[in-house]
Amino acid sequence: MRRFANEVFICGDLVENKLEEGADKNGNDVIKGSLILRTADKSEHIVNYYCSRFKTDLNGNVIGEERKSYTDLRDALSYKDMKHCAEGENPDVVRTFRARFDDNTYCPKGSTNVFEGVRISAQGAYLVSPSDYDSTEKTATYKVEGIIESIEEEMKNDEITGNLEIKMNLLNQRNDDYSNANTFEATALFPIRLTVLKDLAEAFTQTGYYEGCVTDFTGGIVNVRTVETFTEKRAFGNDVVNTRRVTTHRHEILTGGDFKSIYDVDLDDDTINALIEKRKMKIKELKEGRNSNNGGFSKAATEAPKMSSNPFNPFAKK
């Protein structure tokens, strides 16, 4: 199968530089940490990094020369963030390189509730030249391709907002033959939640997207904190005016591509059901406190369960 799109593009002011050089468990040099970038809409985005200095085999033994990505990322260690700016000085403007959404599923300590989310990871980070500041847009956008699991109306405070919530499953893929772009193998799936704002909800619905179809979306990433004021009514005397911080985090859909079935993209029932089963296994292990490092995969063979009773949506509950 071909590679599915999973791309994130962020350019913004460097709020905090948390990159550092260190070593992995085998003593090999790595650069790890994160950069926090602020876009024009005041959203702040955490971009995660982890890069080994040398290629290693499965046993952690060095087998190659120094990675160029490591050399490039080392330059980012000295990028100036807001915390290290003198009065009147501006932070560096940074653009991500080869960023993507990764699975961020975890079970908080002491809880059996599993949180399914995504995080942004990237391979590189480059400075924007001051001469290009005026022509540079500080935005956070994405393009993803996957399988729609559900389409639901968004509810807040028991009221319909008019927005649509789309749960899409993205694929982790592997390709051992770099000479052939059509030999990717799906190795895992994980969910991402997308939002269609109410102004586009009717157009989205009329397009005909259905649960279980394969399609791609592009849009913007919002992660902004605002302060809301609300009034607490009192039985007597003056009402009390309070404030609270509200975080709005969503992946807004702006455009969508054509839709197709899983069979049109070289997937089949057995493959999808095996991926779903492995995902369920990962969730179960997290709940039981056995956090798997293999993406939810068992080293033993997994028998694919029977196909869902819904012929169009393999994620539908039986």
Short mmCIF file of C-alpha atoms in Angstrom, two decimals:
data_model
loop_
_atom_site.label_atom_id
_atom_site.label_comp_id
_atom_site.label_asym_id
_atom_site.label_seq_id
_atom_site.Cartn_x
_atom_site.Cartn_y
_atom_site.Cartn_z
CA MET A 1 0.00 0.00 0.00
CA ARG A 2 1.04 3.62 -0.41
CA ARG A 3 1.94 5.95 2.40
CA PHE A 4 -0.93 7.74 4.15
CA ALA A 5 -0.57 11.47 4.79
CA ASN A 6 0.32 12.53 8.32
CA GLU A 7 1.96 15.95 8.20
CA VAL A 8 2.06 18.89 10.58
CA PHE A 9 3.45 22.32 9.71
CA ILE A 10 4.14 24.85 12.49
CA CYS A 11 5.89 28.19 12.40
CA GLY A 12 5.92 30.53 15.36
CA ASP A 13 7.73 32.47 18.05
CA LEU A 14 9.85 30.29 20.33
CA VAL A 15 8.18 30.45 23.75
CA GLU A 16 10.38 27.84 25.45
CA ASN A 17 13.35 25.76 24.35
CA LYS A 18 13.46 22.51 26.33
CA LEU A 19 15.86 20.58 24.10
CA GLU A 20 18.85 18.93 25.74
CA GLU A 21 21.64 16.53 24.93
CA GLY A 22 21.77 13.31 26.88
CA ALA A 23 22.22 9.57 26.56
CA ASP A 24 19.91 6.60 26.08
CA LYS A 25 19.98 3.47 28.24
CA ASN A 26 22.88 2.13 26.19
CA GLY A 27 24.97 5.26 26.66
CA ASN A 28 24.50 6.53 23.11
CA ASP A 29 24.18 10.28 22.52
CA VAL A 30 20.67 11.63 21.94
CA ILE A 31 18.94 14.99 21.71
CA LYS A 32 15.52 15.01 23.30
CA GLY A 33 12.93 17.40 24.67
CA SER A 34 10.55 19.88 23.11
CA LEU A 35 10.07 23.32 21.62
CA ILE A 36 6.96 25.39 22.41
CA LEU A 37 5.94 27.61 19.49
CA ARG A 38 3.37 30.42 19.56
CA THR A 39 1.43 31.17 16.40
CA ALA A 40 -0.34 34.37 15.37
CA ASP A 41 -3.63 33.36 17.02
CA LYS A 42 -1.81 33.05 20.39
CA SER A 43 -1.99 29.25 20.30
CA GLU A 44 0.99 27.48 21.86
CA HIS A 45 2.08 24.15 20.44
CA ILE A 46 4.44 21.61 22.04
CA VAL A 47 6.67 19.93 19.45
CA ASN A 48 8.52 16.84 20.72
CA TYR A 49 11.94 15.64 19.62
CA TYR A 50 14.05 12.54 20.07
CA CYS A 51 17.06 11.94 17.84
CA SER A 52 19.92 9.47 18.25
CA ARG A 53 23.35 10.62 17.15
CA PHE A 54 24.13 7.36 15.36
CA LYS A 55 22.08 4.60 13.79
CA THR A 56 21.98 1.51 16.01
CA ASP A 57 20.89 -2.10 15.66
CA LEU A 58 18.26 -3.83 17.79
CA ASN A 59 20.84 -4.37 20.54
CA GLY A 60 21.79 -0.69 20.70
CA ASN A 61 25.13 -1.13 18.93
CA VAL A 62 26.27 1.75 16.71
CA ILE A 63 26.18 0.73 13.03
CA GLY A 64 26.38 3.99 11.11
CA GLU A 65 27.83 7.46 10.82
CA GLU A 66 26.47 10.49 12.63
CA ARG A 67 22.97 11.40 11.48
CA LYS A 68 22.59 14.71 9.66
CA SER A 69 19.33 15.25 11.56
CA TYR A 70 21.32 15.11 14.81
CA THR A 71 23.80 17.71 13.57
CA ASP A 72 20.99 20.00 12.45
CA LEU A 73 19.05 19.56 15.69
CA ARG A 74 22.14 20.39 17.73
CA ASP A 75 21.93 23.92 16.30
CA ALA A 76 18.44 24.18 17.77
CA LEU A 77 19.84 23.77 21.30
CA SER A 78 20.92 27.41 21.16
CA TYR A 79 17.74 28.89 19.70
CA LYS A 80 16.65 31.83 21.86
CA ASP A 81 13.27 31.58 23.56
CA MET A 82 11.18 34.21 25.33
CA LYS A 83 12.59 33.29 28.74
CA HIS A 84 16.10 34.23 27.65
CA CYS A 85 15.28 37.47 25.84
CA ALA A 86 16.45 40.77 27.25
CA GLU A 87 13.95 43.61 27.59
CA GLY A 88 12.85 44.75 24.15
CA GLU A 89 14.36 41.69 22.47
CA ASN A 90 12.31 39.26 20.39
CA PRO A 91 12.62 35.47 20.44
CA ASP A 92 13.67 33.41 17.45
CA VAL A 93 11.04 32.44 14.91
CA VAL A 94 11.18 28.69 14.28
CA ARG A 95 9.74 26.42 11.60
CA THR A 96 9.31 22.68 12.16
CA PHE A 97 10.68 20.08 9.75
CA ARG A 98 9.02 16.71 9.11
CA ALA A 99 6.50 17.00 11.91
CA ARG A 100 3.62 14.57 12.40
CA PHE A 101 0.96 13.40 14.84
CA ASP A 102 1.98 10.48 17.05
CA ASP A 103 -0.06 8.31 19.38
CA ASN A 104 -0.26 9.68 22.92
CA THR A 105 -2.34 7.07 24.72
CA TYR A 106 -1.71 6.65 28.42
CA CYS A 107 -3.28 5.79 31.73
CA PRO A 108 -2.64 8.36 34.51
CA LYS A 109 -0.98 6.97 37.59
CA GLY A 110 -3.50 5.61 40.06
CA SER A 111 -6.29 5.58 37.49
CA THR A 112 -7.84 2.95 35.22
CA ASN A 113 -9.13 5.56 32.77
CA VAL A 114 -7.19 5.55 29.51
CA PHE A 115 -6.63 8.88 27.75
CA GLU A 116 -6.46 8.65 23.95
CA GLY A 117 -4.81 11.65 22.37
CA VAL A 118 -2.09 12.71 19.98
CA ARG A 119 1.15 14.61 20.31
CA ILE A 120 3.25 16.39 17.73
CA SER A 121 6.71 15.03 16.97
CA ALA A 122 9.26 16.40 14.51
CA GLN A 123 12.68 15.60 13.11
CA GLY A 124 14.02 19.11 12.78
CA ALA A 125 13.60 22.80 13.55
CA TYR A 126 14.96 25.66 11.48
CA LEU A 127 15.25 29.38 12.10
CA VAL A 128 13.34 31.84 9.98
CA SER A 129 15.63 34.62 8.77
CA PRO A 130 14.72 38.08 10.13
CA SER A 131 14.60 39.29 6.52
CA ASP A 132 11.68 36.90 5.95
CA TYR A 133 9.66 37.82 9.05
CA ASP A 134 7.22 40.10 7.19
CA SER A 135 6.35 37.41 4.63
CA THR A 136 6.20 34.51 7.10
CA GLU A 137 2.85 33.29 8.41
CA LYS A 138 2.94 32.03 11.97
CA THR A 139 0.45 29.21 11.73
CA ALA A 140 -0.11 25.58 12.71
CA THR A 141 -1.68 23.41 10.02
CA TYR A 142 -1.94 19.73 9.20
CA LYS A 143 -2.87 17.16 6.57
CA VAL A 144 -3.96 13.69 7.67
CA GLU A 145 -5.39 10.66 5.94
CA GLY A 146 -7.15 7.83 7.69
CA ILE A 147 -10.34 5.90 8.34
CA ILE A 148 -13.35 7.71 9.79
CA GLU A 149 -14.63 5.87 12.85
CA SER A 150 -17.46 8.19 13.90
CA ILE A 151 -19.24 11.43 12.96
CA GLU A 152 -21.19 13.04 15.79
CA GLU A 153 -22.69 16.37 16.76
CA GLU A 154 -20.60 18.25 19.31
CA MET A 155 -22.23 18.71 22.70
CA LYS A 156 -21.29 21.23 25.38
CA ASN A 157 -23.20 21.69 28.60
CA ASP A 158 -25.86 19.32 27.21
CA GLU A 159 -26.44 21.59 24.23
CA ILE A 160 -25.65 21.05 20.54
CA THR A 161 -23.03 23.55 19.39
CA GLY A 162 -23.54 23.08 15.66
CA ASN A 163 -20.01 21.74 15.23
CA LEU A 164 -19.29 18.16 14.19
CA GLU A 165 -16.83 15.86 15.94
CA ILE A 166 -14.95 13.47 13.67
CA LYS A 167 -12.99 10.57 15.11
CA MET A 168 -10.47 9.35 12.56
CA ASN A 169 -7.97 6.51 12.88
CA LEU A 170 -4.49 7.23 11.55
CA LEU A 171 -2.04 4.50 10.57
CA ASN A 172 1.51 3.86 11.63
CA GLN A 173 3.26 2.41 8.61
CA ARG A 174 6.56 0.72 7.83
CA ASN A 175 8.42 0.35 4.54
CA ASP A 176 11.52 -1.86 4.30
CA ASP A 177 11.90 -1.23 0.57
CA TYR A 178 12.75 2.45 0.14
CA SER A 179 12.97 2.01 -3.64
CA ASN A 180 9.22 1.35 -3.85
CA ALA A 181 6.75 3.92 -2.55
CA ASN A 182 3.85 1.46 -2.74
CA THR A 183 5.14 -1.20 -0.34
CA PHE A 184 4.13 0.36 2.97
CA GLU A 185 2.70 -1.92 5.63
CA ALA A 186 0.19 -0.82 8.28
CA THR A 187 1.59 -1.70 11.71
CA ALA A 188 -0.78 0.10 14.12
CA LEU A 189 -3.64 2.56 14.25
CA PHE A 190 -4.51 5.35 16.67
CA PRO A 191 -7.35 7.88 16.89
CA ILE A 192 -7.32 11.63 16.38
CA ARG A 193 -10.32 13.86 17.02
CA LEU A 194 -11.12 16.53 14.44
CA THR A 195 -13.69 19.32 14.46
CA VAL A 196 -15.85 20.68 11.66
CA LEU A 197 -17.03 24.15 12.66
CA LYS A 198 -20.73 24.83 12.25
CA ASP A 199 -20.20 27.13 9.23
CA LEU A 200 -18.85 24.14 7.30
CA ALA A 201 -20.98 21.40 8.89
CA GLU A 202 -23.67 21.38 6.19
CA ALA A 203 -21.13 21.25 3.36
CA PHE A 204 -19.31 18.43 5.13
CA THR A 205 -22.51 16.42 5.53
CA GLN A 206 -23.56 16.96 1.92
CA THR A 207 -20.22 15.63 0.67
CA GLY A 208 -21.27 12.17 1.78
CA TYR A 209 -18.51 11.11 4.13
CA TYR A 210 -19.51 7.97 6.01
CA GLU A 211 -18.22 6.06 9.00
CA GLY A 212 -15.67 3.54 7.75
CA CYS A 213 -14.55 5.44 4.66
CA VAL A 214 -10.97 6.49 3.91
CA THR A 215 -10.28 10.15 3.21
CA ASP A 216 -7.91 13.03 3.92
CA PHE A 217 -8.44 16.35 5.69
CA THR A 218 -6.44 19.54 5.97
CA GLY A 219 -6.95 22.19 8.61
CA GLY A 220 -5.59 24.24 11.46
CA ILE A 221 -4.52 23.40 15.00
CA VAL A 222 -5.85 25.57 17.83
CA ASN A 223 -4.49 25.45 21.37
CA VAL A 224 -5.26 28.75 23.05
CA ARG A 225 -6.03 29.81 26.61
CA THR A 226 -8.53 32.54 27.30
CA VAL A 227 -10.03 34.12 30.41
CA GLU A 228 -13.79 34.02 30.74
CA THR A 229 -15.86 36.13 33.10
CA PHE A 230 -19.05 34.74 34.62
CA THR A 231 -21.49 36.02 37.24
CA GLU A 232 -22.58 34.00 40.24
CA LYS A 233 -26.10 34.97 41.28
CA ARG A 234 -26.58 35.49 45.03
CA ALA A 235 -29.79 35.22 47.08
CA PHE A 236 -29.21 38.70 48.47
CA GLY A 237 -26.59 41.37 48.12
CA ASN A 238 -24.41 41.93 45.08
CA ASP A 239 -23.77 39.16 42.58
CA VAL A 240 -20.22 37.80 42.52
CA VAL A 241 -18.17 38.21 39.33
CA ASN A 242 -15.61 35.45 38.80
CA THR A 243 -13.06 34.59 36.13
CA ARG A 244 -11.73 31.26 34.89
CA ARG A 245 -9.12 30.12 32.41
CA VAL A 246 -10.45 28.11 29.49
CA THR A 247 -8.28 26.10 27.10
CA THR A 248 -9.56 25.52 23.58
CA HIS A 249 -7.74 22.66 21.89
CA ARG A 250 -8.96 21.26 18.61
CA HIS A 251 -7.93 20.20 15.13
CA GLU A 252 -10.23 22.16 12.85
CA ILE A 253 -11.08 20.71 9.43
CA LEU A 254 -10.97 23.26 6.62
CA THR A 255 -10.96 21.05 3.52
CA GLY A 256 -11.53 17.40 2.73
CA GLY A 257 -10.62 15.09 -0.13
CA ASP A 258 -12.57 12.41 -1.94
CA PHE A 259 -13.65 9.39 0.08
CA LYS A 260 -13.11 5.74 -0.77
CA SER A 261 -13.43 2.31 0.82
CA ILE A 262 -10.63 0.50 2.64
CA TYR A 263 -10.42 -1.93 -0.27
CA ASP A 264 -9.48 0.92 -2.63
CA VAL A 265 -6.29 1.60 -0.64
CA ASP A 266 -4.98 -1.99 -0.44
CA LEU A 267 -6.46 -2.73 2.98
CA ASP A 268 -8.70 -5.69 3.76
CA ASP A 269 -10.99 -6.93 6.51
CA ASP A 270 -8.39 -9.16 8.14
CA THR A 271 -5.76 -6.40 8.31
CA ILE A 272 -8.16 -3.81 9.74
CA ASN A 273 -9.62 -6.20 12.29
CA ALA A 274 -6.16 -7.33 13.38
CA LEU A 275 -5.15 -3.67 13.89
CA ILE A 276 -8.33 -3.02 15.89
CA GLU A 277 -7.64 -6.07 18.05
CA LYS A 278 -4.08 -4.95 18.70
CA ARG A 279 -5.35 -1.50 19.64
CA LYS A 280 -7.77 -3.07 22.14
CA MET A 281 -4.90 -5.11 23.54
CA LYS A 282 -2.85 -1.97 24.12
CA ILE A 283 -5.75 -0.28 25.95
CA LYS A 284 -6.23 -3.38 28.09
CA GLU A 285 -2.52 -3.49 28.99
CA LEU A 286 -2.57 0.16 29.99
CA LYS A 287 -5.57 -0.39 32.25
CA GLU A 288 -3.81 -3.33 33.85
CA GLY A 289 -0.63 -1.33 34.34
CA ARG A 290 1.36 -3.19 31.72
CA ASN A 291 2.41 -0.33 29.46
CA SER A 292 3.55 -2.01 26.27
CA ASN A 293 6.49 -0.61 24.34
CA ASN A 294 5.54 -2.35 21.11
CA GLY A 295 2.64 -0.11 20.08
CA GLY A 296 0.04 -2.55 21.32
CA PHE A 297 1.41 -5.49 19.35
CA SER A 298 1.77 -8.98 20.74
CA LYS A 299 4.81 -10.95 19.64
CA ALA A 300 2.51 -13.92 19.29
CA ALA A 301 0.25 -14.25 16.29
CA THR A 302 -3.11 -12.50 16.66
CA GLU A 303 -6.19 -14.05 15.12
CA ALA A 304 -8.42 -11.51 13.43
CA PRO A 305 -11.89 -11.31 14.99
CA LYS A 306 -15.04 -11.60 12.92
CA MET A 307 -15.99 -8.64 10.78
CA SER A 308 -18.28 -6.04 12.33
CA SER A 309 -21.97 -6.40 11.60
CA ASN A 310 -21.80 -2.95 9.97
CA PRO A 311 -20.38 -3.63 6.49
CA PHE A 312 -19.24 -0.04 6.03
CA ASN A 313 -17.62 0.67 9.39
CA PRO A 314 -15.18 -1.88 10.85
CA PHE A 315 -15.02 0.18 14.06
CA ALA A 316 -18.75 -0.07 14.78
CA LYS A 317 -19.64 -1.84 18.01
CA LYS A 318 -21.36 -5.18 17.62
#
